PDB file of C-alpha atoms in Angstrom:
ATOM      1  CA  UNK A   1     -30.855  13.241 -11.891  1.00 91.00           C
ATOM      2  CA  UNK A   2     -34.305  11.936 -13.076  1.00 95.00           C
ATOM      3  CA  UNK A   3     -37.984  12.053 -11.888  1.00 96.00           C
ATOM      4  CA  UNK A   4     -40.674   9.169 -12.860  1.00 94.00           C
ATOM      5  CA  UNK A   5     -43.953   9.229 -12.000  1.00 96.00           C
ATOM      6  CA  UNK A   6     -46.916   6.059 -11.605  1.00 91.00           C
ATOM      7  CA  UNK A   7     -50.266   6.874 -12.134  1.00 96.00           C
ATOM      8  CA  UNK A   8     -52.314   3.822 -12.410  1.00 94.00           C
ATOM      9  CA  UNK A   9     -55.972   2.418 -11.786  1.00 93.00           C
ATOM     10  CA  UNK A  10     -56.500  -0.375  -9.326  1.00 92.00           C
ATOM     11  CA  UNK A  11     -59.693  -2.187  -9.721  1.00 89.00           C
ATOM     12  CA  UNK A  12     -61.557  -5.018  -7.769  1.00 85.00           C
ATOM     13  CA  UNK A  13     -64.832  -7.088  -7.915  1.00 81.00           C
ATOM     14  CA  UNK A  14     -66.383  -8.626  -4.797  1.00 79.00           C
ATOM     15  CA  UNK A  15     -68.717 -10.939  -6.501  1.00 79.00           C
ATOM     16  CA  UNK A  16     -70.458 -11.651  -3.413  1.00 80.00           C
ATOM     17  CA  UNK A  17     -71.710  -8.490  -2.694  1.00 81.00           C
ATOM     18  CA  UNK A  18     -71.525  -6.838  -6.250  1.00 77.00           C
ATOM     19  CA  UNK A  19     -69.435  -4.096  -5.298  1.00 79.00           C
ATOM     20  CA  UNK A  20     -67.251  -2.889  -7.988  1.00 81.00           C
ATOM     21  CA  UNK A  21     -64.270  -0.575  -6.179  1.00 83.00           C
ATOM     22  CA  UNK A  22     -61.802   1.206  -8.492  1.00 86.00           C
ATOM     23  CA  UNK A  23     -59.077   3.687  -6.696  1.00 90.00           C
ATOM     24  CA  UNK A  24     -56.596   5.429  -8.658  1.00 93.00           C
ATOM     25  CA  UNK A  25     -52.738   4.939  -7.226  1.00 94.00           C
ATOM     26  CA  UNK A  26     -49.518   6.319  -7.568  1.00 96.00           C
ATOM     27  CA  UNK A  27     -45.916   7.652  -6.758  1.00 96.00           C
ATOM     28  CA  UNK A  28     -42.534   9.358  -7.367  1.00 97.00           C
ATOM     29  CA  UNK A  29     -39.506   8.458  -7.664  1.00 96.00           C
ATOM     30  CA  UNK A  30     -36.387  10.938  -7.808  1.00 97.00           C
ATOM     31  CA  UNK A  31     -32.920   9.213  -8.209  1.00 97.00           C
ATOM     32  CA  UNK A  32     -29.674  10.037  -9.777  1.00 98.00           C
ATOM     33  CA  UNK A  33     -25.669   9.840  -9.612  1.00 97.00           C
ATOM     34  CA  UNK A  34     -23.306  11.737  -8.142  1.00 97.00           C
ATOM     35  CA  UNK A  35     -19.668  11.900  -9.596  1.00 97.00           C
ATOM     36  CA  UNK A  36     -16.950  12.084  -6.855  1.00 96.00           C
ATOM     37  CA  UNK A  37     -13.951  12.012  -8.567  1.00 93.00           C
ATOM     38  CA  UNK A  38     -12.502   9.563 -11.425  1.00 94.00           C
ATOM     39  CA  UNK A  39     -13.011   6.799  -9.222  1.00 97.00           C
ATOM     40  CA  UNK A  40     -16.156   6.910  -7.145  1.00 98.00           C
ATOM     41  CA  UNK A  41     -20.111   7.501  -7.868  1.00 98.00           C
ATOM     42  CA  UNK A  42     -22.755   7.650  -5.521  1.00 98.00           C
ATOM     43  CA  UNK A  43     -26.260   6.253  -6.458  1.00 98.00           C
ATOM     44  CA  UNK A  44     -29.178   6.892  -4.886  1.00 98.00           C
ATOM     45  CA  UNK A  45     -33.183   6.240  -5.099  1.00 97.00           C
ATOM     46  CA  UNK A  46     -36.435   7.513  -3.266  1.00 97.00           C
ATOM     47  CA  UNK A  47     -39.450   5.875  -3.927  1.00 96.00           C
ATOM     48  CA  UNK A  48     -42.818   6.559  -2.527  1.00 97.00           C
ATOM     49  CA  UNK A  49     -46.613   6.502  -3.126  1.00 96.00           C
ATOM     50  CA  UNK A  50     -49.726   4.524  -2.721  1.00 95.00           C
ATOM     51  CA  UNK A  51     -50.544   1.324  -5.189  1.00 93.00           C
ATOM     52  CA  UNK A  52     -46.941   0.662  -6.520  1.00 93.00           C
ATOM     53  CA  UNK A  53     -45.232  -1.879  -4.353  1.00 90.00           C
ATOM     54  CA  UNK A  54     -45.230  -4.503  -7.258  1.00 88.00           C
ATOM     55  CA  UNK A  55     -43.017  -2.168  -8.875  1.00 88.00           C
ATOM     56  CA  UNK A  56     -40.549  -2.064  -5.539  1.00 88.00           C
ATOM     57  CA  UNK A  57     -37.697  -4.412  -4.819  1.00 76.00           C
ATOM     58  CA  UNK A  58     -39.373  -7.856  -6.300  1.00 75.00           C
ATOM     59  CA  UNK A  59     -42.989  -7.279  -5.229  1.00 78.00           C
ATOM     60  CA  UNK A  60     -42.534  -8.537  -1.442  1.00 87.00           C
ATOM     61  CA  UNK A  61     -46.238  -7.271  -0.787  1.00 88.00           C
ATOM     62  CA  UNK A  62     -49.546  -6.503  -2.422  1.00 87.00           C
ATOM     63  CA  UNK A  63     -50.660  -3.519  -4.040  1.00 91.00           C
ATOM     64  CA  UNK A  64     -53.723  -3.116  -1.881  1.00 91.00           C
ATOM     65  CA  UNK A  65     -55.970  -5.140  -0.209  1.00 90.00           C
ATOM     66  CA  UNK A  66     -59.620  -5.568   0.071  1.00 86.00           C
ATOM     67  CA  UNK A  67     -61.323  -3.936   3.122  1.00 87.00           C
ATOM     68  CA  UNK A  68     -64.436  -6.321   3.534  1.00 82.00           C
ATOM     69  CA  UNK A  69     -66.059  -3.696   5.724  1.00 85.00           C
ATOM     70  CA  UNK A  70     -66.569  -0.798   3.353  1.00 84.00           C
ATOM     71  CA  UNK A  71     -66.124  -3.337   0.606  1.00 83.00           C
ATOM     72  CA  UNK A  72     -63.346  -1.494  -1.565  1.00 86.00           C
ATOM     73  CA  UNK A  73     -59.678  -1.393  -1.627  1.00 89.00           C
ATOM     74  CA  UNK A  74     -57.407  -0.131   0.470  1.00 91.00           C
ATOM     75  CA  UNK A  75     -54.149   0.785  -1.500  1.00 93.00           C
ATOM     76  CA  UNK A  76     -50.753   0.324   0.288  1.00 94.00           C
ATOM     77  CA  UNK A  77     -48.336   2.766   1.198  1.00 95.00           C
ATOM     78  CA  UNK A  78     -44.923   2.297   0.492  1.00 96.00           C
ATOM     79  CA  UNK A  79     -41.894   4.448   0.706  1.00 97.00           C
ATOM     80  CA  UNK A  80     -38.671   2.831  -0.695  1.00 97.00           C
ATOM     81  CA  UNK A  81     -35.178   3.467  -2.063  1.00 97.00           C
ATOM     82  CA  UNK A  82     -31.185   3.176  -1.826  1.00 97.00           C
ATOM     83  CA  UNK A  83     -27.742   4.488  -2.012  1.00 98.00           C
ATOM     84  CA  UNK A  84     -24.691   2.598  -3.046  1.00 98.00           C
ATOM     85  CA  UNK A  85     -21.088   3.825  -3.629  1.00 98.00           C
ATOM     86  CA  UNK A  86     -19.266   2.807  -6.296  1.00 98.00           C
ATOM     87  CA  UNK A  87     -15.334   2.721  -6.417  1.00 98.00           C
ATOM     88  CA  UNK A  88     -13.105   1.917  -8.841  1.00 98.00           C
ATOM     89  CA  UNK A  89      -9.875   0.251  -8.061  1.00 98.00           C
ATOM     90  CA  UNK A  90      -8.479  -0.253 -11.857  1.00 97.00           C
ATOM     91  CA  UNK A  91     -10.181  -0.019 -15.220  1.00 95.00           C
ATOM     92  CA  UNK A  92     -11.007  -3.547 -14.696  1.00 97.00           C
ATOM     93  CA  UNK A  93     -11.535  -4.028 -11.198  1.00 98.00           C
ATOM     94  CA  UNK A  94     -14.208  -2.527  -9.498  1.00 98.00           C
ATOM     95  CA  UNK A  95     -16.670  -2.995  -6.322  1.00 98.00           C
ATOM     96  CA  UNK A  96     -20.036  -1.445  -5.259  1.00 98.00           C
ATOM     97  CA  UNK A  97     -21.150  -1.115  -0.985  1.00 98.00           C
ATOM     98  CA  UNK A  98     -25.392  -0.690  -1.105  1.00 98.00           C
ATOM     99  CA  UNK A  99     -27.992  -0.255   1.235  1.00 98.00           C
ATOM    100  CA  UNK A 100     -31.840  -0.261   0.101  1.00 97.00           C
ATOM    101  CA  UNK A 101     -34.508  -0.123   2.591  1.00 97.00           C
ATOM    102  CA  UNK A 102     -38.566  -0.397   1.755  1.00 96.00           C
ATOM    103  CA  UNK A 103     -41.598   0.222   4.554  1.00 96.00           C
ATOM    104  CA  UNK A 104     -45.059  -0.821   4.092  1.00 95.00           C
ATOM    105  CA  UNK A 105     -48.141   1.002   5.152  1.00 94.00           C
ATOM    106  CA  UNK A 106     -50.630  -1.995   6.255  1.00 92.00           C
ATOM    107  CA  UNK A 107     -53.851  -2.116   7.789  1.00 91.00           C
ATOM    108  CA  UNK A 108     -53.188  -5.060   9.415  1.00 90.00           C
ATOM    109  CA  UNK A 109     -56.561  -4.947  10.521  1.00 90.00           C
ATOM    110  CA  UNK A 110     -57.322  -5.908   6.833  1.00 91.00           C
ATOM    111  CA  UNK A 111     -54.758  -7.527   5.958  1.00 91.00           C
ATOM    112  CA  UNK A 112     -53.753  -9.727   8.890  1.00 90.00           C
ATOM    113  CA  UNK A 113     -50.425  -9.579  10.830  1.00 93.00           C
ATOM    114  CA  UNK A 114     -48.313 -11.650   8.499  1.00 94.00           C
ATOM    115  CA  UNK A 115     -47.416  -9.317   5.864  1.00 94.00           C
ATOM    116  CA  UNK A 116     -44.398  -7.643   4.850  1.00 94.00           C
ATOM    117  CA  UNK A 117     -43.829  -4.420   7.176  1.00 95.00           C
ATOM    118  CA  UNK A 118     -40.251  -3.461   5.871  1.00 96.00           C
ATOM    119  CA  UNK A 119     -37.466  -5.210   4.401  1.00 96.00           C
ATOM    120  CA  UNK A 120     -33.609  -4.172   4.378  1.00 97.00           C
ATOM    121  CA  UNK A 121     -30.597  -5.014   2.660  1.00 97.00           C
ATOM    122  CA  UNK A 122     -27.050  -4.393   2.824  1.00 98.00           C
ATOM    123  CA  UNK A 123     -24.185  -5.497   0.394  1.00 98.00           C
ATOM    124  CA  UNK A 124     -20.619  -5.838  -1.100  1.00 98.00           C
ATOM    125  CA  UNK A 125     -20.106  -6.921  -4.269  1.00 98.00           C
ATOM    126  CA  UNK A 126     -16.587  -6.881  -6.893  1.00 98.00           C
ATOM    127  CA  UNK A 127     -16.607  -7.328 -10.439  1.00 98.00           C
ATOM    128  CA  UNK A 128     -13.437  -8.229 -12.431  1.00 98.00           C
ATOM    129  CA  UNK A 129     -13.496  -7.147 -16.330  1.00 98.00           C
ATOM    130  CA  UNK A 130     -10.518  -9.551 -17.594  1.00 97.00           C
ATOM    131  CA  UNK A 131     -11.508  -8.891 -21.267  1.00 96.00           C
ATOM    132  CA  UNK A 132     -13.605  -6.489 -23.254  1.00 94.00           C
ATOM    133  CA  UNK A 133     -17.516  -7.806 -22.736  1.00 96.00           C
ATOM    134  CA  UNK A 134     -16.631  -9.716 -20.169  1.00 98.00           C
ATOM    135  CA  UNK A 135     -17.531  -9.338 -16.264  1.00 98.00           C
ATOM    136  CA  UNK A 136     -16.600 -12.008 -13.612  1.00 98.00           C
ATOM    137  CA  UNK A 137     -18.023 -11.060 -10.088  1.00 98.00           C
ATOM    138  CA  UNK A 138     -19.269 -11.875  -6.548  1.00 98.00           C
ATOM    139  CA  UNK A 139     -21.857 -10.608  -4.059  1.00 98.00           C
ATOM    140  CA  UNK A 140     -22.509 -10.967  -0.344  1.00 98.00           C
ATOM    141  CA  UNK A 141     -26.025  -9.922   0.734  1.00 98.00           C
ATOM    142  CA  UNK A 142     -27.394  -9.928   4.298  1.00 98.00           C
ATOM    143  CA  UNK A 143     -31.100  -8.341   4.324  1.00 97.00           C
ATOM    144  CA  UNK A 144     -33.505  -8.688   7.510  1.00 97.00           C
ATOM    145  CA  UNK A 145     -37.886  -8.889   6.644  1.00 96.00           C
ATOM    146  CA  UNK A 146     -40.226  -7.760   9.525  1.00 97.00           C
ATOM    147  CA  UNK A 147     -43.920  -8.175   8.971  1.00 96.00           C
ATOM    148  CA  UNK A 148     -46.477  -6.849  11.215  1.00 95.00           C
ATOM    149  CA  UNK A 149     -46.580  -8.467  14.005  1.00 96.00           C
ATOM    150  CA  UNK A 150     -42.881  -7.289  14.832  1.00 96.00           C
ATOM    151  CA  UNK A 151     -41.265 -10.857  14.390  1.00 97.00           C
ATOM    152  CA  UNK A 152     -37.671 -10.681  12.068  1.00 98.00           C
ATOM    153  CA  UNK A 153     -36.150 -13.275  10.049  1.00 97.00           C
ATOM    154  CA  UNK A 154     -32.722 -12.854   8.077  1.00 98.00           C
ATOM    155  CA  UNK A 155     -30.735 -14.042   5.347  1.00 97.00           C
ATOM    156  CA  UNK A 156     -27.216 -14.058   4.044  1.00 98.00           C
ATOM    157  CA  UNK A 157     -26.336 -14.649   0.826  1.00 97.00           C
ATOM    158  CA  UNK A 158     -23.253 -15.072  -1.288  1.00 98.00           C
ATOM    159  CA  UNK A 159     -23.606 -14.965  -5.504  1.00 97.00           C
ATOM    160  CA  UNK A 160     -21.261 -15.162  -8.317  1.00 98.00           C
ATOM    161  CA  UNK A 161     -22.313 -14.204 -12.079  1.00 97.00           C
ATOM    162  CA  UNK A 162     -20.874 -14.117 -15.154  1.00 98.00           C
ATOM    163  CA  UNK A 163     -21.742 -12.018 -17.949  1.00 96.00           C
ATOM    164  CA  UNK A 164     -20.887 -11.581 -21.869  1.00 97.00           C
ATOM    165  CA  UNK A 165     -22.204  -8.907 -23.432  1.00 95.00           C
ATOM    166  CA  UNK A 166     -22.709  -8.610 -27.453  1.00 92.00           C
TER     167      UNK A 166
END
């Protein structure tokens, strides 16, 4: 089990008004593994706070955004995280189900109705060790994005990697 925690200064300059805004942001995140036998682990992540999201799956949205009205920023909310279960068939063979999930608290009202709202992701993957530092796998990824005006698009995705470690 582990705990992290963000603590981190946002700052902004309008340089047509002069205002210099500053607001301090943060979060949590508590994750961990769970041993289910000689087989199977379950992971899992929570993520939440007020400032991080460029630290949340890829960056899809901003940090904050400037509120021209009471000319500062306006950090956004996020609360993020997954589980995935892990099973292994063989010492060599072995295949991972995950679902990860992230929601974004806009004001649209300042940041207009085309960002990110909440993105979601499911997939299956398998991963072949034929010899020692060597994994052979494939992935297939179907994740939905809605942004703020409630309109959804998807994706599916299929990936193969290869990887030698030394």
């Amino acid at each position: 089990f582990c705990v992290v925690g963000w603590l981190r200064q946002l700052n902004g300059d309008n340089h047509v008004t002069g205002a210099d805004a500053g607001k301090m942001a943060g979060g949590i995140t508590l994750g961990g593994k769970w041993v289910m036998g000689s087989n199977d682990s379950l992971h899992y992540q929570l993520s939440g706070g007020e400032g991080i999201s460029r630290y949340i799956g890829l960056g899809i949205t901003g940090d904050s955004a400037w509120d021209a009205v009471r000319d500062e920023l306006d950090p956004t909310g996020v609360i993020a995280g997954y589980v995935g279960w892990r099973h292994a068939f063989t010492p060599k063979l072995r295949t991972n189900l995950i679902y990860a999930r992230s929601d974004y608290d806009n004001d649209a009202s300042i940041t207009g109705q085309l960002v990110t709202k909440s993105v979601q992701s499911i997939r299956g993957n398998v991963f072949y060790t034929p010899m020692p530092k060597v994994d052979i796998g494939a992935e297939l990824m179907y994740g939905v994005r809605e942004i703020e005006n409630g309109r959804k698009g998807d994706i599916s995705r299929v990936q193969f990697t290869t990887k030698y470690s030394f």
